[in-house]
mmCIF file of C-alpha atoms and ligand atoms in Angstrom:
data_model
loop_
_atom_site.group_PDB
_atom_site.id
_atom_site.type_symbol
_atom_site.label_atom_id
_atom_site.label_comp_id
_atom_site.label_asym_id
_atom_site.label_seq_id
_atom_site.Cartn_x
_atom_site.Cartn_y
_atom_site.Cartn_z
ATOM 1 C CA MET A 1 88.316 10.073 120.360
ATOM 2 C CA LYS A 2 88.754 13.974 121.451
ATOM 3 C CA ILE A 3 89.388 16.040 118.505
ATOM 4 C CA GLN A 4 91.598 18.999 119.114
ATOM 5 C CA ARG A 5 90.331 22.434 118.594
ATOM 6 C CA GLU A 6 93.024 22.954 116.306
ATOM 7 C CA THR A 7 92.110 19.871 114.413
ATOM 8 C CA MET A 8 88.385 21.152 114.251
ATOM 9 C CA TRP A 9 89.129 24.741 112.895
ATOM 10 C CA GLU A 10 90.998 23.243 110.218
ATOM 11 C CA ALA A 11 88.068 21.275 109.542
ATOM 12 C CA VAL A 12 85.675 24.279 109.066
ATOM 13 C CA VAL A 13 87.971 25.925 107.156
ATOM 14 C CA GLN A 14 88.443 23.017 104.661
ATOM 15 C CA CYS A 15 84.379 22.393 104.671
ATOM 16 C CA ASN A 16 85.973 19.158 105.433
ATOM 17 C CA ALA A 17 82.841 16.441 105.367
ATOM 18 C CA MET A 18 84.944 13.875 107.059
ATOM 19 C CA TYR A 19 83.999 15.294 110.685
ATOM 20 C CA ASP A 20 80.190 16.017 110.049
ATOM 21 C CA GLY A 21 78.198 14.388 112.566
ATOM 22 C CA CYS A 22 81.536 14.196 114.869
ATOM 23 C CA PHE A 23 81.256 18.378 115.813
ATOM 24 C CA TYR A 24 79.451 21.205 114.958
ATOM 25 C CA TYR A 25 80.502 24.778 114.748
ATOM 26 C CA ALA A 26 78.612 27.791 115.586
ATOM 27 C CA VAL A 27 79.067 31.612 114.856
ATOM 28 C CA LYS A 28 78.870 33.875 117.788
ATOM 29 C CA THR A 29 78.105 36.438 115.452
ATOM 30 C CA THR A 30 75.253 35.025 113.541
ATOM 31 C CA GLY A 31 73.668 32.770 116.278
ATOM 32 C CA ILE A 32 73.996 30.081 113.958
ATOM 33 C CA PHE A 33 75.906 26.400 113.747
ATOM 34 C CA CYS A 34 76.719 24.430 110.995
ATOM 35 C CA ARG A 35 78.412 21.069 110.340
ATOM 36 C CA PRO A 36 81.959 21.277 109.379
ATOM 37 C CA SER A 37 81.250 20.765 105.854
ATOM 38 C CA CYS A 38 78.792 23.549 105.360
ATOM 39 C CA LYS A 39 80.025 26.061 102.090
ATOM 40 C CA SER A 40 78.975 29.229 103.849
ATOM 41 C CA LYS A 41 80.997 31.758 104.632
ATOM 42 C CA THR A 42 84.260 30.810 106.464
ATOM 43 C CA PRO A 43 83.591 32.841 110.072
ATOM 44 C CA LYS A 44 86.437 34.499 111.720
ATOM 45 C CA GLN A 45 88.486 31.777 114.229
ATOM 46 C CA GLU A 46 87.155 33.913 117.521
ATOM 47 C CA ASN A 47 83.936 34.462 116.434
ATOM 48 C CA VAL A 48 83.546 30.566 116.205
ATOM 49 C CA GLU A 49 82.545 28.125 119.423
ATOM 50 C CA PHE A 50 82.528 24.321 119.176
ATOM 51 C CA PHE A 51 79.706 21.670 120.169
ATOM 52 C CA PHE A 52 79.980 17.849 119.997
ATOM 53 C CA HIS A 53 76.269 17.633 119.882
ATOM 54 C CA ILE A 54 73.314 19.549 118.550
ATOM 55 C CA ALA A 55 71.508 19.549 121.928
ATOM 56 C CA GLU A 56 74.335 22.184 123.181
ATOM 57 C CA ALA A 57 74.318 24.272 120.353
ATOM 58 C CA LEU A 58 70.621 24.769 120.859
ATOM 59 C CA GLN A 59 70.578 25.162 124.776
ATOM 60 C CA LYS A 60 73.224 28.145 123.697
ATOM 61 C CA GLY A 61 70.724 29.668 121.655
ATOM 62 C CA TYR A 62 72.396 28.927 118.671
ATOM 63 C CA ARG A 63 69.923 28.302 115.580
ATOM 64 C CA PRO A 64 70.476 25.809 113.108
ATOM 65 C CA CYS A 65 71.985 26.849 109.675
ATOM 66 C CA LYS A 66 69.621 27.022 106.874
ATOM 67 C CA ARG A 67 72.191 25.834 104.454
ATOM 68 C CA CYS A 68 74.069 22.481 105.809
ATOM 69 C CA ARG A 69 70.761 21.717 107.940
ATOM 70 C CA PRO A 70 72.613 20.321 111.111
ATOM 71 C CA ASP A 71 69.407 19.686 112.668
ATOM 72 C CA LEU A 72 68.049 16.943 110.380
ATOM 73 C CA ASP A 73 71.015 14.747 110.622
ATOM 74 C CA GLN A 74 69.494 13.222 113.883
ATOM 75 C CA SER A 75 66.185 12.804 112.872
ATOM 76 C CA THR A 76 66.142 11.250 109.972
ATOM 77 C CA TYR A 77 67.271 7.345 110.157
ATOM 78 C CA ASP A 78 69.748 6.664 108.011
ATOM 79 C CA PRO A 79 70.844 3.007 108.192
ATOM 80 C CA ASN A 80 74.252 3.537 106.123
ATOM 81 C CA HIS A 81 75.076 6.795 108.217
ATOM 82 C CA GLU A 82 75.038 4.275 111.018
ATOM 83 C CA VAL A 83 77.294 1.530 109.050
ATOM 84 C CA ILE A 84 79.415 4.718 108.655
ATOM 85 C CA GLN A 85 79.759 5.505 112.044
ATOM 86 C CA LYS A 86 80.300 2.245 113.404
ATOM 87 C CA VAL A 87 83.241 2.037 110.997
ATOM 88 C CA GLN A 88 84.508 5.420 112.382
ATOM 89 C CA HIS A 89 83.919 4.621 116.089
ATOM 90 C CA ILE A 90 86.342 0.829 114.961
ATOM 91 C CA LEU A 91 88.940 2.797 113.602
ATOM 92 C CA GLU A 92 88.789 5.571 116.237
ATOM 93 C CA ASN A 93 89.406 2.976 119.466
ATOM 94 C CA GLU A 94 91.431 0.218 117.284
ATOM 95 C CA TYR A 95 93.837 2.672 114.945
ATOM 96 C CA ASP A 96 96.954 0.685 116.026
ATOM 97 C CA LYS A 97 95.164 -2.757 114.846
ATOM 98 C CA PRO A 98 96.770 -3.692 111.263
ATOM 99 C CA TRP A 99 93.403 -2.967 109.127
ATOM 100 C CA THR A 100 93.025 -3.934 105.893
ATOM 101 C CA LEU A 101 89.401 -3.309 103.637
ATOM 102 C CA GLN A 102 88.922 -6.559 104.326
ATOM 103 C CA THR A 103 89.161 -7.315 107.613
ATOM 104 C CA LEU A 104 87.373 -4.131 107.708
ATOM 105 C CA SER A 105 84.872 -5.239 105.941
ATOM 106 C CA LYS A 106 84.589 -8.381 107.655
ATOM 107 C CA ARG A 107 84.115 -6.978 110.908
ATOM 108 C CA ILE A 108 80.970 -4.733 109.657
ATOM 109 C CA GLY A 109 79.301 -8.053 107.388
ATOM 110 C CA MET A 110 79.373 -5.747 104.760
ATOM 111 C CA SER A 111 81.582 -6.793 100.973
ATOM 112 C CA SER A 112 84.383 -4.741 100.653
ATOM 113 C CA TYR A 113 83.484 -3.224 97.578
ATOM 114 C CA HIS A 114 79.907 -2.018 99.244
ATOM 115 C CA LEU A 115 81.810 -0.398 102.533
ATOM 116 C CA GLN A 116 84.437 1.145 100.437
ATOM 117 C CA ARG A 117 81.735 2.934 98.106
ATOM 118 C CA LEU A 118 79.882 3.694 100.855
ATOM 119 C CA PHE A 119 81.865 5.265 102.965
ATOM 120 C CA LYS A 120 83.740 7.021 100.374
ATOM 121 C CA ASN A 121 80.344 8.492 99.041
ATOM 122 C CA LYS A 122 79.276 9.739 102.559
ATOM 123 C CA THR A 123 82.815 11.344 103.982
ATOM 124 C CA GLY A 124 84.546 12.154 100.739
ATOM 125 C CA ILE A 125 87.361 9.418 101.788
ATOM 126 C CA SER A 126 88.074 6.048 101.754
ATOM 127 C CA PRO A 127 88.194 4.262 105.311
ATOM 128 C CA LYS A 128 91.895 3.762 104.733
ATOM 129 C CA GLN A 129 92.200 7.421 103.938
ATOM 130 C CA TYR A 130 90.141 7.628 107.783
ATOM 131 C CA LEU A 131 92.163 5.662 109.396
ATOM 132 C CA TYR A 132 95.555 7.572 108.192
ATOM 133 C CA HIS A 133 93.690 10.779 109.245
ATOM 134 C CA ILE A 134 93.311 9.003 113.192
ATOM 135 C CA ARG A 135 96.789 7.460 113.275
ATOM 136 C CA ILE A 136 98.765 11.279 112.393
ATOM 137 C CA GLU A 137 95.993 12.399 114.810
ATOM 138 C CA GLN A 138 97.709 10.430 117.456
ATOM 139 C CA ALA A 139 101.546 10.613 116.260
ATOM 140 C CA LYS A 140 101.168 14.536 116.024
ATOM 141 C CA ARG A 141 99.344 14.229 120.358
ATOM 142 C CA LEU A 142 102.254 11.956 121.084
ATOM 143 C CA LEU A 143 105.128 14.133 119.052
ATOM 144 C CA LEU A 144 104.287 16.818 121.351
ATOM 145 C CA GLN A 145 104.224 15.013 124.215
ATOM 146 C CA GLY A 146 108.053 14.385 123.878
ATOM 147 C CA GLU A 147 108.372 10.905 125.145
ATOM 148 C CA LYS A 148 108.814 8.830 122.337
ATOM 149 C CA ASN A 149 111.074 8.898 119.393
ATOM 150 C CA ASN A 150 109.582 8.522 116.073
ATOM 151 C CA THR A 151 110.178 5.147 115.375
ATOM 152 C CA GLU A 152 108.243 3.885 118.342
ATOM 153 C CA ILE A 153 105.484 6.478 117.444
ATOM 154 C CA CYS A 154 105.142 4.935 113.886
ATOM 155 C CA PHE A 155 104.645 1.529 115.167
ATOM 156 C CA LEU A 156 102.289 3.057 118.288
ATOM 157 C CA VAL A 157 100.168 4.317 116.206
ATOM 158 C CA GLY A 158 99.475 0.949 113.644
ATOM 159 C CA PHE A 159 102.083 1.844 111.065
ATOM 160 C CA ASN A 160 104.693 -0.883 110.071
ATOM 161 C CA ASP A 161 107.394 0.500 108.125
ATOM 162 C CA THR A 162 108.999 3.817 109.004
ATOM 163 C CA ALA A 163 109.188 5.179 105.740
ATOM 164 C CA HIS A 164 105.421 4.589 105.253
ATOM 165 C CA PHE A 165 104.806 6.389 108.150
ATOM 166 C CA TYR A 166 106.668 9.620 107.252
ATOM 167 C CA HIS A 167 105.077 9.408 103.865
ATOM 168 C CA VAL A 168 101.888 9.227 105.348
ATOM 169 C CA PHE A 169 102.598 12.069 108.147
ATOM 170 C CA ARG A 170 103.894 14.630 105.446
ATOM 171 C CA LYS A 171 101.200 14.576 102.978
ATOM 172 C CA LEU A 172 98.705 15.005 105.946
ATOM 173 C CA THR A 173 100.536 17.597 107.393
ATOM 174 C CA GLY A 174 102.804 18.741 105.334
ATOM 175 C CA PHE A 175 105.611 18.449 107.754
ATOM 176 C CA SER A 176 108.138 15.475 108.515
ATOM 177 C CA PRO A 177 107.755 14.521 111.751
ATOM 178 C CA LEU A 178 110.818 16.526 113.102
ATOM 179 C CA ALA A 179 109.562 19.371 111.491
ATOM 180 C CA PHE A 180 105.956 19.164 113.266
ATOM 181 C CA LYS A 181 107.581 19.049 116.475
ATOM 182 C CA HIS A 182 109.851 22.593 116.219
ATOM 183 C CA GLN A 183 106.765 24.545 115.156
ATOM 184 C CA HIS A 184 104.478 23.312 117.209
ATOM 185 C CA SER A 185 107.010 23.562 120.557
HETATM 186 ZN ZN1 LIG B 1 75.818 26.101 107.163
#
């Protein structure tokens, strides 16, 4: 999934660990690159460059931050990390399916209890919340495209109930779908 620049910037401002491993941000003025979750001071937006791979950041001459150590992520093999990535990959590609924790854990081959715990531990949110993030990202994209109405978008992104869709949308964006569209177009 391609993450929008705006979303990446939000993740940096919020130090959102959910996006760790998805992208890195580098600060032109310091020459250092970080994970989204890094607790260092939020840089000025105009000084930030985004990368999807560590190699790209290194190639451009950025050094890994000593605080969040983005360079350590890939050099140490962590089987749990692989599980998390697998879950994220499945949800990002099949977000419109009616996932439950049970069907997801069956697909991964792990108990629901363990999956929930592991995912939450590593990302700070549950698989379900992650799924909602993906769905709302897609919904935002479709809303701004302007070809589908709210009800169509609700079902396209995987919700089966418009009231629930509106509820989640408002919770994650702070806007109703209509207000979001007005605000951003
Ligand atoms: Zn950092």
